[in-house]
Coordinates of C-alpha atoms in Angstrom, one line a residue:
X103 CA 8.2 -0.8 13.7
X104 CA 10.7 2.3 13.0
X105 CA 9.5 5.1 11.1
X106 CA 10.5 5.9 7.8
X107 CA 13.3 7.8 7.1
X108 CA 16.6 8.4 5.9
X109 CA 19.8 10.6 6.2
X110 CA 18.6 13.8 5.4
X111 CA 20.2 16.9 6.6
X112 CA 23.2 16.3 9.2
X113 CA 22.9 16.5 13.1
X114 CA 24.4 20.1 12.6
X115 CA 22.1 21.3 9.9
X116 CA 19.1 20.3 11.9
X117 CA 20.2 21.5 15.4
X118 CA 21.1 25.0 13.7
X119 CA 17.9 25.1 11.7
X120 CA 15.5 23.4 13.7
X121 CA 16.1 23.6 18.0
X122 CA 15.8 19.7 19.8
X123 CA 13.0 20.7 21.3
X124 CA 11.2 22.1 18.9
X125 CA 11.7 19.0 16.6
X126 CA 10.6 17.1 19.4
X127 CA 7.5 19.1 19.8
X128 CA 6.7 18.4 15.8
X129 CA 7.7 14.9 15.9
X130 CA 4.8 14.5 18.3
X131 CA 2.5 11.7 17.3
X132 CA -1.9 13.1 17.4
X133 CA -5.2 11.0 16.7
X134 CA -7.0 14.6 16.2
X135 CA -5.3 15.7 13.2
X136 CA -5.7 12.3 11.0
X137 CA -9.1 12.5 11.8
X138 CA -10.0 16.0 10.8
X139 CA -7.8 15.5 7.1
X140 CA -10.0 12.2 6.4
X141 CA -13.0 13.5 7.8
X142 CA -12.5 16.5 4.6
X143 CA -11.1 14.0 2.0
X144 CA -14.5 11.4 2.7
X145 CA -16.3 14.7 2.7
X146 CA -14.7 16.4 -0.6
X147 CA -15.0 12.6 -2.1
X148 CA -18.7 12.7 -1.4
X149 CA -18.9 15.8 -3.2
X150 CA -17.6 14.8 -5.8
X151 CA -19.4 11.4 -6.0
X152 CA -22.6 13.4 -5.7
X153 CA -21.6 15.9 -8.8
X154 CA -20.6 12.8 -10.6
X155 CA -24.0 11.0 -10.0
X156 CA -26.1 14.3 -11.1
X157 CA -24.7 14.5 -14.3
X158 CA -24.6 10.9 -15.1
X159 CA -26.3 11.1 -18.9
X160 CA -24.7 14.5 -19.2
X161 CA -21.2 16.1 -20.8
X162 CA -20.9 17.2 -17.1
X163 CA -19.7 13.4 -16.9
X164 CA -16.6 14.3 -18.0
X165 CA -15.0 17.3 -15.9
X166 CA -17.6 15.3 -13.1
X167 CA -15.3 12.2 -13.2
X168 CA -12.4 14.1 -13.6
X169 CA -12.7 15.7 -10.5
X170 CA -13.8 12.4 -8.7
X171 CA -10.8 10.6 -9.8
X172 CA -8.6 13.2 -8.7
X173 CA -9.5 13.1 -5.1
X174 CA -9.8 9.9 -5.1
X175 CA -5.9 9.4 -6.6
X176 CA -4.9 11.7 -4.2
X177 CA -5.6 8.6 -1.3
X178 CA -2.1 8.7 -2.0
X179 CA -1.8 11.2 1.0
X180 CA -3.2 9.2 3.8
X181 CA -1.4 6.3 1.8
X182 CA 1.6 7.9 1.9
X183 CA 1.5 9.1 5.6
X184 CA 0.0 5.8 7.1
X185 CA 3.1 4.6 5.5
X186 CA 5.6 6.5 7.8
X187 CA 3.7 5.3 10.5
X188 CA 3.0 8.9 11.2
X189 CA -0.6 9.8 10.2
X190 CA -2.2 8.5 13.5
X191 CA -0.7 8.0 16.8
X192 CA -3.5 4.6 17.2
X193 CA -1.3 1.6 15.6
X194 CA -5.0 -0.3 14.1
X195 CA -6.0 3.3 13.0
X196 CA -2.9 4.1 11.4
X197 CA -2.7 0.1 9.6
X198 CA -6.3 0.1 8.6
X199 CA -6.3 3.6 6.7
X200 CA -2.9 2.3 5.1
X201 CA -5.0 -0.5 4.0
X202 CA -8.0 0.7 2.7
X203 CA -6.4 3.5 0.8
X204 CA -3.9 1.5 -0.9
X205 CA -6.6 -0.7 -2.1
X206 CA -8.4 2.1 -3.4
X207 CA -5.3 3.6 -5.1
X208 CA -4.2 -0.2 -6.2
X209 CA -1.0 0.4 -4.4
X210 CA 0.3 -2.6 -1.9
X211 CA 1.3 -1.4 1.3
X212 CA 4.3 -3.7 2.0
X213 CA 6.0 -2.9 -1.3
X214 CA 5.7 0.8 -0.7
X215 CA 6.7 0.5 2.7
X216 CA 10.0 -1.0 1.7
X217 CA 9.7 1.0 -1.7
X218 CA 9.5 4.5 0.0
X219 CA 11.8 3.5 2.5
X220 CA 14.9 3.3 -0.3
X221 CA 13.4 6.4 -1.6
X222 CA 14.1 8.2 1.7
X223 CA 17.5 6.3 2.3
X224 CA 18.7 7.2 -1.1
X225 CA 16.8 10.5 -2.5
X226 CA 17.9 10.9 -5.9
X227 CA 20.9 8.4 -6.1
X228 CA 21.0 7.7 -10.0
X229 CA 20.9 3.7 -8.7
X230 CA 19.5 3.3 -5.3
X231 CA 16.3 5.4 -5.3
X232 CA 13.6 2.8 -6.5
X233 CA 11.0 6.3 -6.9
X234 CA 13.4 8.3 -8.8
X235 CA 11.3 9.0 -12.2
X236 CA 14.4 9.7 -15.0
X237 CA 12.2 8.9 -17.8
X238 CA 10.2 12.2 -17.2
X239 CA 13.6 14.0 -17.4
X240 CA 13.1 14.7 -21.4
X241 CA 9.9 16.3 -22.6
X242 CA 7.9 13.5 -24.2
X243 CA 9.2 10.9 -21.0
X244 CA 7.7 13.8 -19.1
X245 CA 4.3 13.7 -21.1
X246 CA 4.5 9.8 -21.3
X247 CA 4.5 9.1 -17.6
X248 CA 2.1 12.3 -16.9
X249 CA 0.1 10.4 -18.7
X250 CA -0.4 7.5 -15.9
X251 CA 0.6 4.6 -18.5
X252 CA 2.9 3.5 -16.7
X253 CA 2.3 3.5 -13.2
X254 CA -1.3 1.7 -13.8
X255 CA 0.9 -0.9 -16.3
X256 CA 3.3 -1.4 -13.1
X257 CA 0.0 -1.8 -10.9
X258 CA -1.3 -4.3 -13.0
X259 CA 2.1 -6.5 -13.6
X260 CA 2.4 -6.5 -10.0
X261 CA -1.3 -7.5 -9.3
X262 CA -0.6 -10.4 -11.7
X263 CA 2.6 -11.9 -10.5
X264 CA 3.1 -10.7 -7.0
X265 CA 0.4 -13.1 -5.8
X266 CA 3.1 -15.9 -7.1
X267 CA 5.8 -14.1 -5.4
X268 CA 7.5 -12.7 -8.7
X269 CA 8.9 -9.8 -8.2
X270 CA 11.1 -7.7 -11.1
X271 CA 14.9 -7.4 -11.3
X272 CA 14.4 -4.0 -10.1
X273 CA 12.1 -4.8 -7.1
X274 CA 15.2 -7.2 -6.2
X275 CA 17.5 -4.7 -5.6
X276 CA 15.3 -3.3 -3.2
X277 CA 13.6 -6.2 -1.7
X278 CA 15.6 -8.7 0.5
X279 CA 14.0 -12.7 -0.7
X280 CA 12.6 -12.6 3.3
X281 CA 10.1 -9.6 2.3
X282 CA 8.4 -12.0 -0.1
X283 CA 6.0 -14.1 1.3
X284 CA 4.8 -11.3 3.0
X285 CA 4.3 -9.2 -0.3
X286 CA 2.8 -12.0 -1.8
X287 CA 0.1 -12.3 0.9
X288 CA -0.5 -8.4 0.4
X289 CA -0.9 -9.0 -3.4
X290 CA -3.8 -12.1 -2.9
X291 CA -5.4 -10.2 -0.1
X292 CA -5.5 -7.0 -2.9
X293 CA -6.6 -9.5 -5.9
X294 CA -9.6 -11.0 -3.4
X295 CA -11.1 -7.9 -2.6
X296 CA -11.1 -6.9 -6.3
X297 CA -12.8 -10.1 -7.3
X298 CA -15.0 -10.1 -4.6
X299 CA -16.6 -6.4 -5.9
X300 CA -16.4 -7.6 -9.6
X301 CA -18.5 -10.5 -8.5
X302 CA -20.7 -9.0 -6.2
X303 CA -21.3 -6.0 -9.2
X304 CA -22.1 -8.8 -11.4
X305 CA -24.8 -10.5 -8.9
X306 CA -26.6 -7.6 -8.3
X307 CA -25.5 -6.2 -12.3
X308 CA -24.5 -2.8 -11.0
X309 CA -22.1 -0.5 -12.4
X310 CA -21.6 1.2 -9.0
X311 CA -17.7 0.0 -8.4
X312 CA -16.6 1.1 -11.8
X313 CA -18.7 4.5 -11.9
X314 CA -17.8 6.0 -8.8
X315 CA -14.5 4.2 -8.3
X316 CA -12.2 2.4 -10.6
X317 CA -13.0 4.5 -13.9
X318 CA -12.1 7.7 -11.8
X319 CA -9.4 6.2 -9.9
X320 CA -7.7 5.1 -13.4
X321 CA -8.8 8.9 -15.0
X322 CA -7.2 10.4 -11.9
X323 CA -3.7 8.3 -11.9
X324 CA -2.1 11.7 -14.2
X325 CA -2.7 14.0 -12.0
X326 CA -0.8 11.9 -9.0
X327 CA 1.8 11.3 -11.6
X328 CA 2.4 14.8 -12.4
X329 CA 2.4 15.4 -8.3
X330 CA 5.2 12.9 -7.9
X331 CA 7.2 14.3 -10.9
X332 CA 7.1 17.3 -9.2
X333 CA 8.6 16.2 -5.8
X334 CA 11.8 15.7 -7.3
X335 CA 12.7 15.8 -11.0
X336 CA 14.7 18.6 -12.4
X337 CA 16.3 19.1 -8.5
X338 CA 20.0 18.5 -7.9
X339 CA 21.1 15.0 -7.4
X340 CA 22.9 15.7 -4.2
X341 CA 22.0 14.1 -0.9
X342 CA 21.5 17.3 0.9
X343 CA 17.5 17.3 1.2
X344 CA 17.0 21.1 0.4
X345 CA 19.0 20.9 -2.9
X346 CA 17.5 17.3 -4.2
X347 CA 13.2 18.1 -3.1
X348 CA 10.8 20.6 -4.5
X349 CA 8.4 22.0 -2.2
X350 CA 4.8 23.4 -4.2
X351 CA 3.2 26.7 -2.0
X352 CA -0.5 25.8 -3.2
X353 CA -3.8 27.0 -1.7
X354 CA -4.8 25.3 1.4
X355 CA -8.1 23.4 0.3
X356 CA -6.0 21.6 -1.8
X357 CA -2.8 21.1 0.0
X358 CA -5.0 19.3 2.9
X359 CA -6.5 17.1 0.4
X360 CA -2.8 15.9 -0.4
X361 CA -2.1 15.7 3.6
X362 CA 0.6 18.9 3.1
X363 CA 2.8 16.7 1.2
X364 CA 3.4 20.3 -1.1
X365 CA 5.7 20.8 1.6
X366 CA 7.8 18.1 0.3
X367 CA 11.5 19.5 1.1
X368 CA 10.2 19.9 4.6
X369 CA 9.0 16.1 4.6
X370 CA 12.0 15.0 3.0
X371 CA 14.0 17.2 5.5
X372 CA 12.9 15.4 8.9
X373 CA 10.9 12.5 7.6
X374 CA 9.7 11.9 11.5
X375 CA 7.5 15.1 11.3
X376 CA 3.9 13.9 10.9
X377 CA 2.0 15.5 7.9
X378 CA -0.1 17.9 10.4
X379 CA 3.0 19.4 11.8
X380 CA 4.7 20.3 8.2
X381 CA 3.7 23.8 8.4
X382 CA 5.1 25.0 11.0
X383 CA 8.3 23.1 9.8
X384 CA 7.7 24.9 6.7
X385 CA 8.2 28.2 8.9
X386 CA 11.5 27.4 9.7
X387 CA 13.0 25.7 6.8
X388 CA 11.4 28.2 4.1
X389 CA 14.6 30.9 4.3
X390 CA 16.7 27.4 3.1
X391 CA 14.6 26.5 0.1
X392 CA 16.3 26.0 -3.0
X393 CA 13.3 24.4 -5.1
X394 CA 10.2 26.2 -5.0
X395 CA 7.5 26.7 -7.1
X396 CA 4.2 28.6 -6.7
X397 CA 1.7 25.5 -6.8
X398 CA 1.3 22.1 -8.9
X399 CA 0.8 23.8 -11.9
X400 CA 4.2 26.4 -11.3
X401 CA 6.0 23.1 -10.4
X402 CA 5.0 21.4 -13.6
X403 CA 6.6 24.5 -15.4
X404 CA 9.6 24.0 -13.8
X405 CA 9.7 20.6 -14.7
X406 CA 9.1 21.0 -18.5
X407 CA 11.7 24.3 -18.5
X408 CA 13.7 21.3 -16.8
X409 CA 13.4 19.1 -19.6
X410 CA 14.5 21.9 -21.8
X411 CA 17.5 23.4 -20.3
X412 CA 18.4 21.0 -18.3
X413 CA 19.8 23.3 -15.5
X414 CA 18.9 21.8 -11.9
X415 CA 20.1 24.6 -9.9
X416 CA 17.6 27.9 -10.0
X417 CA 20.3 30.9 -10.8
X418 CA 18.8 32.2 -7.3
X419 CA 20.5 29.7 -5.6
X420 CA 23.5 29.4 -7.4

């Protein structure tokens, strides 16, 4: 299987920017890395889980959850990477860590696969890019889907009628009729496992699964919505890669627990660059950046001065 990817910059914009052989040094494929960023997501996750289990019975229970949702949402960055085929050089590693994580993040892996592959194909086209997020363009869009309504309503249509191999008008023009049976055997595997843990909590009448998971997981869906808001919206819709990405300089603690995906323009930029190697991409690309802002919460200020003025291009780079 390929990875993903798209056209991002041309042949000559890479070779100037970026040597062959340094690309082919960063393209390199490592167990090692994978390991050590899930080893500190389980291990921030079980923090969390443990805060969220002390103050059970508490108004701690609130910030508690808050923070355990968030890091459990952001499984959306081993999700995300296991999807490019690029977060482990071991095939079963790479596939089981896809799955898991997308079940804990109620996201299929099939449909994202084909999903995220558009996105990179067609970054910001107005009608090909199935991730493209124009609702969040105006300022109440923006608070609307912030708010993780609608991803988790899209999450739940598609948990409904994907097992019956109903996919939307817009899923068609993204998804060839072949691609259905096997996103229809994705969608029953997802529904199973979530009736097997409402039966077994029901068996055993725990409230385990929906304490430390699926309560957080649905309290954390904003903050990966305001993440992926932030990746592109307000950015030029060009298909140059360093005019149409934002890339968020954040503190290191957290941009591991999002797999470096901060560094978006330089993901975007040469999508075959696993997520350990971004950095040092980072290095090279960062005197070309057009969109930057100084962490999530500077890029969400760009966004909503976005939704005011509705200028795309910073007057730095103009």
């Amino acid at each position: 299987m390929r990875r993903i990817g798209g056209p991002e910059l041309s042949a000559a914009q890479i070779n100037q920017i970026v040597p062959r052989r340094t690309r082919s040094e960063l393209n390199a494929l490592r167990d090692g890395p994978g390991i050590a960023f899930l080893a500190y997501h389980l291990g921030v996750m079980g923090g969390t889980g443990y805060l969220l289990h002390l103050s059970l019975g508490t108004w701690w229970v609130i910030p508690t959850m808050l923070a355990h949702g968030y890091v459990i949402a952001a499984l959306f960055g081993p999700f995300h990477e296991t999807a490019h085929y690029s977060a482990f050089k071991s095939r079963w590693l790479n596939e089981s860590i896809f799955w898991v994580s997308g079940v804990a993040i109620f996201y299929m892996k099939t449909l994202f696969r084909i999903e995220h592959m558009a996105h990179h194909a067609h970054t910001q086209d107005l009608e090909k890019d199935p991730q493209r997020i124009p609702v969040a363009e105006t300022f109440w869009g923006y608070i609307y889907y912030a708010s993780g309504i609608p991803s988790l309503q899209l999450k739940l249509w598609r948990l409904v009628y994907h097992p019956f191999g109903k996919i939307s008008e817009r899923e068609k023009s993204y998804i060839s009729a072949d691609r259905i049976p096997e996103l229809r055997r994705d969608a029953r595997i997802y529904l199973g496992v979530y009736v097997l843990v409402a039966a077994v909590s029901l068996y055993f009448q725990t409230w385990a699964a929906a304490i430390y998971w699926f309560v957080p997981a649905v309290l954390g869906e904003p903050f990966q919505r305001m993440i992926r808001i932030a990746e592109h919206t307000g950015c030029e819709l060009v298909p140059n890669m360093l005019r149409n990405t934002r890339t968020m300089l954040t503190n290191a603690p957290l941009r591991w627990l999002n797999w470096n995906m901060a560094l978006h323009v330089e993901h975007h930029a040469i999508s075959s660059v696993p997520f350990h190697a971004l950095p040092r991409l980072h290095e090279l690309l960062a005197p070309h950046l057009v969109h930057v802002s100084k962490g999530y919460l500077g890029a969400q200020r760009d966004v909503v001065r976005f939704t005011s003025d509705g200028v795309r291009t910073p007057a730095s780079a103009v």
